[in-house]
mmCIF file of C-alpha atoms and ligand atoms in Angstrom:
data_model
loop_
_atom_site.group_PDB
_atom_site.id
_atom_site.type_symbol
_atom_site.label_atom_id
_atom_site.label_comp_id
_atom_site.label_asym_id
_atom_site.label_seq_id
_atom_site.Cartn_x
_atom_site.Cartn_y
_atom_site.Cartn_z
ATOM 1 C CA MET A 1 21.401 5.283 4.023
ATOM 2 C CA TYR A 2 18.433 6.667 5.941
ATOM 3 C CA GLN A 3 17.786 9.554 3.468
ATOM 4 C CA PHE A 4 18.044 7.247 0.505
ATOM 5 C CA VAL A 5 15.606 4.657 1.863
ATOM 6 C CA LEU A 6 13.227 7.388 3.084
ATOM 7 C CA THR A 7 13.197 8.970 -0.440
ATOM 8 C CA ALA A 8 12.742 5.630 -2.153
ATOM 9 C CA HIS A 9 9.852 4.760 0.347
ATOM 10 C CA SER A 10 8.248 8.086 -0.410
ATOM 11 C CA VAL A 11 8.450 7.680 -4.203
ATOM 12 C CA THR A 12 7.273 3.976 -4.027
ATOM 13 C CA ARG A 13 4.169 5.163 -2.197
ATOM 14 C CA TRP A 14 3.042 6.873 -5.432
ATOM 15 C CA LEU A 15 3.575 3.772 -7.478
ATOM 16 C CA VAL A 16 1.654 1.678 -5.062
ATOM 17 C CA LEU A 17 -1.185 4.152 -5.054
ATOM 18 C CA VAL A 18 -1.341 4.551 -8.796
ATOM 19 C CA PHE A 19 -1.183 0.834 -9.447
ATOM 20 C CA LEU A 20 -3.888 0.115 -6.774
ATOM 21 C CA LEU A 21 -6.198 2.825 -8.188
ATOM 22 C CA CYS A 22 -5.804 1.499 -11.751
ATOM 23 C CA SER A 23 -6.475 -2.065 -10.530
ATOM 24 C CA VAL A 24 -9.585 -1.012 -8.660
ATOM 25 C CA TYR A 25 -10.821 0.997 -11.733
ATOM 26 C CA ARG A 26 -10.094 -1.894 -14.140
ATOM 27 C CA ALA A 27 -11.780 -4.416 -11.698
ATOM 28 C CA TRP A 28 -14.882 -2.229 -11.263
ATOM 29 C CA THR A 29 -15.331 -1.452 -14.998
ATOM 30 C CA GLY A 30 -14.389 -5.099 -15.966
ATOM 31 C CA TYR A 31 -16.940 -6.529 -13.523
ATOM 32 C CA TYR A 32 -19.857 -4.241 -14.596
ATOM 33 C CA LYS A 33 -19.148 -4.228 -18.300
ATOM 34 C CA LYS A 34 -18.516 -7.961 -18.263
ATOM 35 C CA ARG A 35 -15.147 -7.556 -19.937
ATOM 36 C CA HIS A 36 -12.675 -10.344 -20.556
ATOM 37 C CA PHE A 37 -9.822 -10.568 -18.039
ATOM 38 C CA THR A 38 -7.101 -9.289 -20.182
ATOM 39 C CA LYS A 39 -3.316 -9.512 -19.941
ATOM 40 C CA THR A 40 -3.249 -5.871 -18.720
ATOM 41 C CA ASP A 41 -5.586 -6.805 -15.836
ATOM 42 C CA ASN A 42 -3.374 -9.735 -14.926
ATOM 43 C CA ALA A 43 -0.237 -7.554 -15.054
ATOM 44 C CA LEU A 44 -1.851 -4.783 -12.944
ATOM 45 C CA ARG A 45 -2.877 -7.511 -10.393
ATOM 46 C CA HIS A 46 0.672 -8.916 -10.300
ATOM 47 C CA TRP A 47 2.624 -5.562 -10.299
ATOM 48 C CA THR A 48 0.364 -4.046 -7.651
ATOM 49 C CA ALA A 49 1.224 -6.912 -5.332
ATOM 50 C CA THR A 50 4.864 -6.712 -6.301
ATOM 51 C CA LEU A 51 5.156 -2.986 -5.651
ATOM 52 C CA ALA A 52 3.379 -3.524 -2.209
ATOM 53 C CA HIS A 53 5.987 -6.161 -1.244
ATOM 54 C CA ILE A 54 8.867 -3.766 -2.382
ATOM 55 C CA GLN A 55 7.302 -1.002 -0.299
ATOM 56 C CA LEU A 56 7.091 -3.462 2.693
ATOM 57 C CA LEU A 57 10.733 -4.285 2.322
ATOM 58 C CA LEU A 58 11.772 -0.620 2.147
ATOM 59 C CA GLY A 59 9.578 0.091 5.176
ATOM 60 C CA MET A 60 11.232 -2.608 7.220
ATOM 61 C CA ILE A 61 14.752 -1.264 6.364
ATOM 62 C CA LEU A 62 13.534 2.283 7.193
ATOM 63 C CA TYR A 63 12.110 1.009 10.518
ATOM 64 C CA THR A 64 15.752 0.064 11.664
ATOM 65 C CA GLN A 65 16.933 3.564 10.546
ATOM 66 C CA SER A 66 14.194 6.061 11.568
ATOM 67 C CA PRO A 67 14.877 8.536 14.434
ATOM 68 C CA ALA A 68 11.199 8.563 15.140
ATOM 69 C CA VAL A 69 11.129 4.705 15.565
ATOM 70 C CA SER A 70 14.255 4.735 17.804
ATOM 71 C CA TYR A 71 12.690 7.351 19.974
ATOM 72 C CA PHE A 72 9.589 5.209 20.220
ATOM 73 C CA MET A 73 11.745 2.053 21.134
ATOM 74 C CA LYS A 74 13.417 3.912 23.951
ATOM 75 C CA GLY A 75 9.882 4.312 25.528
ATOM 76 C CA THR A 76 10.876 7.386 27.546
ATOM 77 C CA GLY A 77 8.936 10.037 25.516
ATOM 78 C CA PRO A 78 5.219 10.812 25.409
ATOM 79 C CA LYS A 79 2.934 7.879 24.293
ATOM 80 C CA SER A 80 1.556 9.752 21.383
ATOM 81 C CA GLY A 81 2.536 11.735 18.214
ATOM 82 C CA GLU A 82 5.063 10.814 15.421
ATOM 83 C CA PRO A 83 7.031 8.142 17.438
ATOM 84 C CA VAL A 84 3.897 6.200 18.192
ATOM 85 C CA PHE A 85 2.523 6.664 14.637
ATOM 86 C CA PHE A 86 5.749 5.399 12.882
ATOM 87 C CA GLY A 87 6.683 2.934 15.718
ATOM 88 C CA LEU A 88 3.339 1.173 15.852
ATOM 89 C CA ILE A 89 0.337 2.511 13.824
ATOM 90 C CA HIS A 90 1.973 2.936 10.434
ATOM 91 C CA ILE A 91 3.634 -0.483 10.449
ATOM 92 C CA LEU A 92 0.590 -2.354 11.705
ATOM 93 C CA LEU A 93 -1.759 -0.724 9.280
ATOM 94 C CA MET A 94 0.545 -1.039 6.352
ATOM 95 C CA ALA A 95 1.563 -4.633 7.048
ATOM 96 C CA ALA A 96 -2.246 -5.449 7.193
ATOM 97 C CA ALA A 97 -2.843 -3.658 3.895
ATOM 98 C CA VAL A 98 0.030 -5.611 2.220
ATOM 99 C CA ILE A 99 -1.402 -8.889 3.522
ATOM 100 C CA VAL A 100 -4.857 -7.875 2.180
ATOM 101 C CA ILE A 101 -3.325 -7.125 -1.253
ATOM 102 C CA THR A 102 -1.418 -10.480 -1.262
ATOM 103 C CA ILE A 103 -4.470 -12.552 -0.353
ATOM 104 C CA GLY A 104 -6.636 -10.669 -2.931
ATOM 105 C CA SER A 105 -4.024 -11.030 -5.659
ATOM 106 C CA ALA A 106 -3.574 -14.814 -4.925
ATOM 107 C CA LYS A 107 -7.301 -15.364 -4.739
ATOM 108 C CA ALA A 108 -8.043 -13.507 -8.016
ATOM 109 C CA LYS A 109 -5.305 -15.499 -9.689
ATOM 110 C CA ARG A 110 -6.913 -18.792 -8.720
ATOM 111 C CA LYS A 111 -10.490 -17.939 -9.655
ATOM 112 C CA ALA A 112 -11.692 -19.702 -12.894
ATOM 113 C CA HIS A 113 -14.415 -17.234 -13.799
ATOM 114 C CA VAL A 114 -13.755 -13.689 -15.059
ATOM 115 C CA ALA A 115 -16.463 -12.081 -12.951
ATOM 116 C CA GLU A 116 -15.111 -13.771 -9.774
ATOM 117 C CA LYS A 117 -11.586 -12.465 -10.572
ATOM 118 C CA TYR A 118 -12.793 -8.943 -11.010
ATOM 119 C CA SER A 119 -14.992 -9.051 -7.896
ATOM 120 C CA VAL A 120 -12.201 -10.516 -5.701
ATOM 121 C CA MET A 121 -9.796 -7.794 -6.986
ATOM 122 C CA LEU A 122 -12.332 -5.095 -6.448
ATOM 123 C CA ARG A 123 -13.137 -5.972 -2.846
ATOM 124 C CA TRP A 124 -9.676 -6.860 -1.618
ATOM 125 C CA PHE A 125 -7.808 -4.137 -3.325
ATOM 126 C CA SER A 126 -10.368 -1.471 -2.389
ATOM 127 C CA ALA A 127 -10.014 -2.522 1.297
ATOM 128 C CA ALA A 128 -6.245 -2.124 1.038
ATOM 129 C CA LEU A 129 -6.517 1.195 -0.623
ATOM 130 C CA VAL A 130 -8.630 2.518 2.274
ATOM 131 C CA ILE A 131 -6.180 1.312 4.918
ATOM 132 C CA ILE A 132 -3.187 2.648 2.930
ATOM 133 C CA PHE A 133 -4.827 5.958 2.514
ATOM 134 C CA ILE A 134 -5.506 6.244 6.201
ATOM 135 C CA ALA A 135 -1.957 5.152 7.172
ATOM 136 C CA ILE A 136 0.023 7.494 4.829
ATOM 137 C CA PRO A 137 1.466 10.481 6.619
ATOM 138 C CA TRP A 138 -0.134 12.977 4.358
ATOM 139 C CA PRO A 139 0.521 16.687 4.901
ATOM 140 C CA PHE A 140 -3.189 16.970 5.925
ATOM 141 C CA SER A 141 -3.175 13.736 8.144
ATOM 142 C CA PRO A 142 -4.211 14.262 11.739
ATOM 143 C CA LEU A 143 -1.809 11.440 12.742
ATOM 144 C CA ALA A 144 1.603 12.414 11.333
ATOM 145 C CA GLN A 145 2.644 14.704 8.537
ATOM 146 C CA ARG A 146 5.305 14.292 5.853
ATOM 147 C CA PRO A 147 5.825 15.997 2.457
ATOM 148 C CA LEU A 148 4.103 14.793 -0.688
ATOM 149 C CA ILE A 149 7.418 14.630 -2.510
ATOM 150 C CA ARG A 150 10.979 14.162 -1.087
HETATM 151 C C1 LIG B 201 2.072 0.216 1.248
HETATM 152 C C2 LIG B 201 2.831 0.294 2.299
HETATM 153 C C3 LIG B 201 3.423 1.644 2.777
HETATM 154 C C4 LIG B 201 3.277 2.945 2.266
HETATM 155 C C5 LIG B 201 2.392 3.434 1.141
HETATM 156 C C6 LIG B 201 4.065 3.733 3.193
HETATM 157 C C7 LIG B 201 4.203 5.146 2.925
HETATM 158 C C8 LIG B 201 5.068 5.963 3.732
HETATM 159 C C9 LIG B 201 5.234 7.374 3.515
HETATM 160 C C10 LIG B 201 4.560 8.140 2.374
HETATM 161 C C11 LIG B 201 6.092 7.770 4.479
HETATM 162 C C12 LIG B 201 6.637 9.189 4.596
HETATM 163 C C13 LIG B 201 7.935 9.270 3.786
HETATM 164 C C14 LIG B 201 8.564 10.649 3.932
HETATM 165 O O1 LIG B 201 8.886 11.058 4.989
HETATM 166 O O2 LIG B 201 8.789 11.309 2.898
HETATM 167 C C15 LIG B 201 6.477 6.654 5.323
HETATM 168 C C16 LIG B 201 7.337 6.709 6.363
HETATM 169 C C17 LIG B 201 7.722 5.671 7.059
HETATM 170 N N1 LIG B 201 7.311 4.296 6.796
HETATM 171 FE FE1 LIG B 201 6.076 3.685 5.460
HETATM 172 N N2 LIG B 201 4.725 3.017 4.083
HETATM 173 C C18 LIG B 201 4.419 1.688 3.950
HETATM 174 C C19 LIG B 201 4.779 0.592 4.642
HETATM 175 C C20 LIG B 201 5.621 0.647 5.727
HETATM 176 C C21 LIG B 201 5.992 -0.417 6.463
HETATM 177 C C22 LIG B 201 5.404 -1.895 6.323
HETATM 178 C C23 LIG B 201 6.801 -0.085 7.504
HETATM 179 C C24 LIG B 201 7.668 -0.723 8.536
HETATM 180 C C25 LIG B 201 7.896 -2.013 8.524
HETATM 181 C C26 LIG B 201 7.063 1.372 7.216
HETATM 182 C C27 LIG B 201 7.879 2.218 7.904
HETATM 183 C C28 LIG B 201 8.009 3.579 7.832
HETATM 184 C C29 LIG B 201 8.778 4.438 8.651
HETATM 185 C C30 LIG B 201 9.686 3.955 9.845
HETATM 186 C C31 LIG B 201 8.589 5.694 8.190
HETATM 187 C C32 LIG B 201 9.131 6.904 8.841
HETATM 188 C C33 LIG B 201 10.369 7.433 8.499
HETATM 189 C C34 LIG B 201 10.859 8.660 9.300
HETATM 190 O O3 LIG B 201 10.226 9.650 9.094
HETATM 191 O O4 LIG B 201 11.763 8.540 10.077
HETATM 192 N N3 LIG B 201 6.301 1.744 6.083
HETATM 193 N N4 LIG B 201 5.835 5.554 4.782
#
């Protein structure tokens, strides 16, 4: 169970990142080239938020299974390193990022003007991208390191 959810959580990270990057790119070019808000843009907005929610769900399941988190919960070990990262920092930053994506997606959906849709998507999704990039345990991260592919 743990290995399966961990692998799924690791793979979905790439989907979330690719969709976020594409959304930000489309919002940026759409805003400055004054393009129409196409079905592709709307699908990207929708699927980026959906994938972020799936990743949140996988993360919550993983939280109940992870040895690093259970070590953190015991509270006997040192107050730093991987247990604190996965027990506290990762969940707080990622939950914040998913909330930012959800608000951005909902706001963009409700805007009547194309430029507003693009500008909302650009600002909120870019903010989420920065938070997610910081909170991923990249092999080069100073906070915690995990492989790029499971
Ligand atoms: C967009 C949101 C998220 C992204 C992109 C993300 C990404 C990742 C990545 C890349 C890993 C390393 C996987 C591996 O070891 O191969 C990881 C681990 C983990 N994530 Fe997330 N995560 C997200 C949200 C969450 C949330 C919301 C939670 C908790 C509710 C969570 C809980 C965990 C836990 C507990 C681990 C560590 C598992 C372990 O090594 O034992 N994640 N996450």
